[in-house]
């Protein structure tokens, strides 16, 4: 198969998939994740954007302490996946995991100063990326896009 045939097949596939909302949302999400992860790596952070919701949740929790199960429940992720992320975040110094003094089956997750600094850095980076995207939209388009994405998420979450 020559290069032109490969390009033609790719175009056909993209044209067909491009008609599906789910593909487009997933594709844009993938592009965002890839861009943010590159920016994180450039800044010297070992964090991946996929781990950010965990740090953000721990940082903004009104509870004194969150357990691994609390995090899994809130983020609607399986406990084993959360556990792997938590171990990585602990290894890299973003969180501290300590056994619950009242329930040995539970681990308490706490943000470290490095974790707090990282939350601030990623929040700033996300804001800049958001601004880069929104500057190419009218205020009405940006508002409509957010409203539409929220509506889709609510519908899927039903």
Protein backbone atom coordinates (compact mmCIF):
# COMPACT_ATOMS: atom_id res chain seq x y z
CA UNK A 1 0.00 0.00 0.00
CA UNK A 2 1.55 3.31 -1.01
CA UNK A 3 1.48 6.55 0.98
CA UNK A 4 -1.42 8.05 -1.03
CA UNK A 5 -3.59 4.99 -0.35
CA UNK A 6 -2.83 5.21 3.39
CA UNK A 7 -3.75 8.91 3.40
CA UNK A 8 -6.97 8.18 1.49
CA UNK A 9 -7.99 5.47 3.97
CA UNK A 10 -7.23 7.76 6.92
CA UNK A 11 -9.34 10.53 5.38
CA UNK A 12 -12.27 8.15 4.85
CA UNK A 13 -12.05 6.91 8.42
CA UNK A 14 -11.79 10.45 9.85
CA UNK A 15 -14.68 11.65 7.68
CA UNK A 16 -16.88 8.79 8.84
CA UNK A 17 -15.92 9.03 12.51
CA UNK A 18 -16.18 12.81 12.38
CA UNK A 19 -19.94 12.47 12.05
CA UNK A 20 -20.18 11.00 15.55
CA UNK A 21 -20.45 13.30 18.55
CA UNK A 22 -18.85 10.72 20.83
CA UNK A 23 -15.79 10.48 18.61
CA UNK A 24 -15.37 14.25 18.42
CA UNK A 25 -15.69 14.71 22.19
CA UNK A 26 -13.21 11.91 22.81
CA UNK A 27 -10.81 13.29 20.21
CA UNK A 28 -10.85 16.80 21.68
CA UNK A 29 -10.43 15.36 25.17
CA UNK A 30 -7.43 13.34 24.01
CA UNK A 31 -5.86 16.44 22.44
CA UNK A 32 -6.34 18.41 25.68
CA UNK A 33 -4.83 15.64 27.79
CA UNK A 34 -1.85 15.29 25.48
CA UNK A 35 -1.21 19.05 25.45
CA UNK A 36 -1.48 19.44 29.23
CA UNK A 37 0.74 16.40 29.86
CA UNK A 38 3.39 17.88 27.53
CA UNK A 39 3.20 21.20 29.38
CA UNK A 40 3.48 19.42 32.74
CA UNK A 41 6.55 17.53 31.55
CA UNK A 42 8.12 20.78 30.27
CA UNK A 43 7.60 22.35 33.69
CA UNK A 44 9.43 19.44 35.33
CA UNK A 45 6.36 17.88 36.93
CA UNK A 46 6.00 14.10 37.05
CA UNK A 47 2.23 14.49 37.38
CA UNK A 48 -0.15 13.42 34.63
CA UNK A 49 -3.41 15.31 34.12
CA UNK A 50 -5.31 12.08 34.80
CA UNK A 51 -4.10 12.33 38.42
CA UNK A 52 -5.18 15.94 38.85
CA UNK A 53 -8.80 15.19 39.88
CA UNK A 54 -7.48 13.21 42.85
CA UNK A 55 -5.23 16.05 44.01
CA UNK A 56 -7.96 18.60 43.38
CA UNK A 57 -10.48 16.59 45.38
CA UNK A 58 -8.10 16.11 48.31
CA UNK A 59 -7.20 19.80 48.19
CA UNK A 60 -10.79 21.05 48.12
CA UNK A 61 -12.45 18.52 50.38
CA UNK A 62 -14.44 19.90 53.29
CA UNK A 63 -13.78 16.65 55.14
CA UNK A 64 -10.87 16.55 57.56
CA UNK A 65 -9.62 13.44 55.83
CA UNK A 66 -10.57 11.50 52.73
CA UNK A 67 -10.21 7.78 52.36
CA UNK A 68 -9.23 5.95 49.22
CA UNK A 69 -12.81 4.67 48.97
CA UNK A 70 -14.22 8.20 49.34
CA UNK A 71 -12.06 9.32 46.41
CA UNK A 72 -13.04 6.32 44.27
CA UNK A 73 -16.73 6.90 45.00
CA UNK A 74 -16.60 10.63 44.27
CA UNK A 75 -14.65 10.24 41.02
CA UNK A 76 -16.66 7.16 40.01
CA UNK A 77 -13.48 5.14 39.45
CA UNK A 78 -12.59 1.67 40.59
CA UNK A 79 -10.72 1.44 43.89
CA UNK A 80 -7.75 -0.40 42.40
CA UNK A 81 -7.18 2.31 39.77
CA UNK A 82 -7.36 5.00 42.44
CA UNK A 83 -4.94 2.98 44.57
CA UNK A 84 -2.36 2.88 41.76
CA UNK A 85 -2.66 6.63 41.24
CA UNK A 86 -2.40 7.29 44.96
CA UNK A 87 0.78 5.20 45.26
CA UNK A 88 2.33 7.15 42.38
CA UNK A 89 1.25 10.48 43.89
CA UNK A 90 2.70 9.43 47.24
CA UNK A 91 5.96 8.23 45.66
CA UNK A 92 6.30 11.60 43.89
CA UNK A 93 5.64 13.54 47.10
CA UNK A 94 2.24 15.07 46.27
CA UNK A 95 0.22 13.27 48.95
CA UNK A 96 0.71 11.44 52.22
CA UNK A 97 -1.11 8.17 52.89
CA UNK A 98 -1.57 7.19 56.50
CA UNK A 99 -3.57 4.39 58.09
CA UNK A 100 -6.79 5.48 59.78
CA UNK A 101 -6.29 5.23 63.55
CA UNK A 102 -9.88 4.08 64.05
CA UNK A 103 -10.28 1.73 61.08
CA UNK A 104 -7.20 -0.17 59.94
CA UNK A 105 -8.88 -1.08 56.66
CA UNK A 106 -8.93 2.61 55.65
CA UNK A 107 -6.12 4.86 54.49
CA UNK A 108 -6.33 8.61 54.94
CA UNK A 109 -5.11 10.77 52.07
CA UNK A 110 -3.59 14.19 52.75
CA UNK A 111 -2.07 16.76 50.43
CA UNK A 112 1.59 17.69 50.98
CA UNK A 113 2.97 21.21 50.43
CA UNK A 114 4.37 19.97 47.09
CA UNK A 115 0.89 18.75 46.20
CA UNK A 116 -0.60 22.14 47.02
CA UNK A 117 2.01 23.90 44.90
CA UNK A 118 1.28 21.52 42.04
CA UNK A 119 -2.48 22.11 42.31
CA UNK A 120 -1.85 25.83 41.97
CA UNK A 121 0.51 25.33 39.01
CA UNK A 122 -1.88 23.05 37.13
CA UNK A 123 -4.86 25.29 37.85
CA UNK A 124 -2.94 28.20 36.33
CA UNK A 125 -1.93 26.07 33.34
CA UNK A 126 -5.53 24.90 32.82
CA UNK A 127 -6.72 28.49 32.98
CA UNK A 128 -4.21 29.55 30.32
CA UNK A 129 -5.20 26.66 28.08
CA UNK A 130 -8.85 27.53 28.58
CA UNK A 131 -8.10 31.14 27.62
CA UNK A 132 -6.23 29.99 24.49
CA UNK A 133 -9.29 28.05 23.36
CA UNK A 134 -11.95 30.54 24.40
CA UNK A 135 -10.23 33.46 22.67
CA UNK A 136 -11.18 31.80 19.37
CA UNK A 137 -14.86 31.65 20.35
CA UNK A 138 -17.40 34.37 20.85
CA UNK A 139 -18.70 34.70 24.42
CA UNK A 140 -21.96 33.18 23.20
CA UNK A 141 -20.17 30.20 21.62
CA UNK A 142 -18.15 29.59 24.79
CA UNK A 143 -21.25 29.77 26.95
CA UNK A 144 -23.20 27.51 24.60
CA UNK A 145 -20.35 24.99 24.45
CA UNK A 146 -20.17 24.73 28.24
CA UNK A 147 -23.93 24.46 28.55
CA UNK A 148 -24.04 21.78 25.85
CA UNK A 149 -21.24 19.74 27.41
CA UNK A 150 -22.95 19.91 30.81
CA UNK A 151 -26.23 18.84 29.25
CA UNK A 152 -24.54 15.89 27.52
CA UNK A 153 -22.78 14.87 30.74
CA UNK A 154 -26.02 15.02 32.72
CA UNK A 155 -27.80 12.94 30.09
CA UNK A 156 -25.09 10.29 30.00
CA UNK A 157 -24.86 10.21 33.80
CA UNK A 158 -28.57 9.34 34.06
